[in-house]
Amino acid sequence: CQLFGYVGIEAVLDQMKIKTMKTGFEFNIMVVGQSGLGKSTMVNTLFKSKVSRKSSQPGQEERIPKTVQLQSITHVIEEKGVKMKLTVTDTPGFGDQINNENCWDPIMKYINEQYERYLREEILITRKRKIPDTRVHGCVYFVPPTGHWLRPLDLEFMRRLSKIVNVVPVIAKADTLTLEERAEFKQRIQEDLKTHAISVYPQEDFDQDPEDRALNDRIREKIPFAVVGADQEHQVNGKRVLGRKTKWGIIEVENPAHCEFPLLRDLLIRSHLQDLKDITHNVHYESYRVRRLNES
């Protein structure tokens, strides 16, 4: 329909922005992997704050024990007036045991419990105006930097979890591999995922238009991201940068020439955060909701 003059439809964007800044929004992330792969450090690096664990005493961090018991910690973080209620779910010690049979069950149970909690609130006759959202929007899976193929444990975990949550695989502690080893390892992982028909985020089936497909194709070429986490700053050429200090120099976490952490951060926060939430609600939660209502 051709307009004769300015109507002001675009003002709805300002209204949505103001409302979001007042109410804030929720984002829930889960990290999975063996002990010692830097899961907690990576989450701290992503949000540039100590969000992965709570201190038992001021200035002293609580040591995360080796256990498969899930731990969820919620923080409210604010940047330029925008508030985000962030929940980090850690799965310390996943895959550490000698017998890892069905070790993914507690994780799947936790994810489904959050869907169930949301469903129960949603089907109430008198329900809240804003249902608390504890559903896991993204699961970052840390692959050990072996340089070989994916382990059967990794394949089975991602095969099961990719059906109920958005899984983003990353190569942990990528600075232990040379650039050639890293490129070869990434190619092998991509072949493994394709061979076993494991659909990790961003899934090809959910690309809505050619522009989205082109962007997501570039991301899929880079997955799994080879990342390095560090929550300490160092002085480099007169600037303070996040990095890991070695006797050969400083590995700059936010330098694309050193690692692919910036790609992971952009995917999870800057470009696809809302898409992660939309797919969780419209695809994974919807599948759970249909299944549960059919059962009852």
Short mmCIF file of C-alpha atoms in Angstrom, two decimals, residues 191-294:
data_model
loop_
_atom_site.label_atom_id
_atom_site.label_comp_id
_atom_site.label_asym_id
_atom_site.label_seq_id
_atom_site.Cartn_x
_atom_site.Cartn_y
_atom_site.Cartn_z
CA GLU A 191 33.20 -34.65 8.53
CA ASP A 192 32.21 -36.53 11.71
CA LEU A 193 29.18 -34.29 12.26
CA LYS A 194 28.09 -34.71 8.65
CA THR A 195 28.62 -38.49 8.64
CA HIS A 196 26.55 -38.97 11.81
CA ALA A 197 23.86 -36.46 10.70
CA ILE A 198 24.35 -34.26 13.78
CA SER A 199 22.76 -30.84 13.28
CA VAL A 200 24.53 -28.23 15.40
CA TYR A 201 23.63 -24.55 15.63
CA PRO A 202 22.97 -22.69 13.33
CA GLN A 203 20.83 -25.42 11.73
CA GLU A 204 20.33 -25.26 7.96
CA ASP A 205 16.65 -26.18 8.27
CA PHE A 206 15.82 -22.96 10.12
CA ASP A 207 17.39 -20.41 7.74
CA GLN A 208 14.48 -18.11 6.91
CA ASP A 209 15.74 -16.20 3.87
CA PRO A 210 18.75 -16.09 1.48
CA GLU A 211 20.48 -13.39 3.55
CA ASP A 212 20.28 -15.51 6.72
CA ARG A 213 21.47 -18.57 4.80
CA ALA A 214 24.50 -16.71 3.41
CA LEU A 215 25.48 -15.47 6.89
CA ASN A 216 24.94 -18.85 8.53
CA ASP A 217 26.84 -20.67 5.77
CA ARG A 218 29.91 -18.57 6.60
CA ILE A 219 29.48 -19.46 10.28
CA ARG A 220 29.00 -23.18 9.54
CA GLU A 221 32.29 -23.20 7.61
CA LYS A 222 34.08 -22.06 10.80
CA ILE A 223 32.36 -24.45 13.26
CA PRO A 224 33.71 -25.76 15.58
CA PHE A 225 35.32 -22.53 16.76
CA ALA A 226 38.88 -22.94 18.02
CA VAL A 227 38.82 -20.85 21.20
CA VAL A 228 41.14 -19.72 23.97
CA GLY A 229 39.71 -18.33 27.22
CA ALA A 230 41.38 -15.85 29.57
CA ASP A 231 39.93 -13.54 32.20
CA GLN A 232 43.15 -11.67 32.99
CA GLU A 233 44.42 -8.53 31.28
CA HIS A 234 47.98 -7.96 30.04
CA GLN A 235 49.83 -4.98 28.59
CA VAL A 236 50.46 -5.28 24.81
CA ASN A 237 51.82 -2.30 22.84
CA GLY A 238 50.51 0.10 25.46
CA LYS A 239 47.02 -1.43 25.50
CA ARG A 240 45.29 -3.64 28.08
CA VAL A 241 44.10 -6.84 26.39
CA LEU A 242 42.58 -10.11 27.59
CA GLY A 243 45.05 -12.90 27.04
CA ARG A 244 47.18 -15.80 28.25
CA LYS A 245 50.81 -15.16 28.98
CA THR A 246 53.33 -17.80 27.87
CA LYS A 247 57.12 -17.71 27.67
CA TRP A 248 56.77 -17.20 23.90
CA GLY A 249 54.46 -14.21 24.21
CA ILE A 250 50.85 -13.30 24.93
CA ILE A 251 47.93 -15.04 23.23
CA GLU A 252 45.33 -12.32 22.70
CA VAL A 253 41.86 -13.78 23.16
CA GLU A 254 40.08 -11.09 21.12
CA ASN A 255 42.61 -11.12 18.26
CA PRO A 256 41.19 -13.11 15.28
CA ALA A 257 44.74 -13.94 14.20
CA HIS A 258 45.32 -15.80 17.50
CA CYS A 259 42.02 -17.64 18.04
CA GLU A 260 38.35 -17.72 17.03
CA PHE A 261 36.90 -16.51 20.31
CA PRO A 262 35.54 -13.31 18.65
CA LEU A 263 33.48 -15.50 16.28
CA LEU A 264 31.96 -17.41 19.21
CA ARG A 265 31.18 -14.20 21.10
CA ASP A 266 29.55 -12.62 18.03
CA LEU A 267 27.44 -15.74 17.44
CA LEU A 268 26.22 -16.09 21.03
CA ILE A 269 25.73 -12.41 21.89
CA ARG A 270 26.04 -9.88 19.10
CA SER A 271 24.35 -11.48 16.07
CA HIS A 272 22.37 -14.60 17.05
CA LEU A 273 21.28 -14.20 20.69
CA GLN A 274 17.64 -13.49 19.78
CA ASP A 275 17.70 -16.25 17.16
CA LEU A 276 18.90 -18.74 19.78
CA LYS A 277 15.93 -17.76 21.96
CA ASP A 278 13.48 -17.93 19.04
CA ILE A 279 14.58 -21.41 17.95
CA THR A 280 14.47 -22.61 21.55
CA HIS A 281 10.87 -21.37 21.88
CA ASN A 282 9.51 -22.14 18.40
CA VAL A 283 11.28 -25.44 17.70
CA HIS A 284 12.73 -27.26 20.72
CA TYR A 285 10.15 -26.15 23.29
CA GLU A 286 7.32 -26.56 20.79
CA SER A 287 8.37 -30.16 20.10
CA TYR A 288 8.42 -30.86 23.84
CA ARG A 289 5.03 -29.15 24.34
CA VAL A 290 3.35 -31.17 21.56
CA ARG A 291 4.78 -34.41 22.89
CA ARG A 292 3.69 -33.74 26.48
CA LEU A 293 0.18 -32.63 25.54
CA ASN A 294 -0.25 -35.70 23.33
#
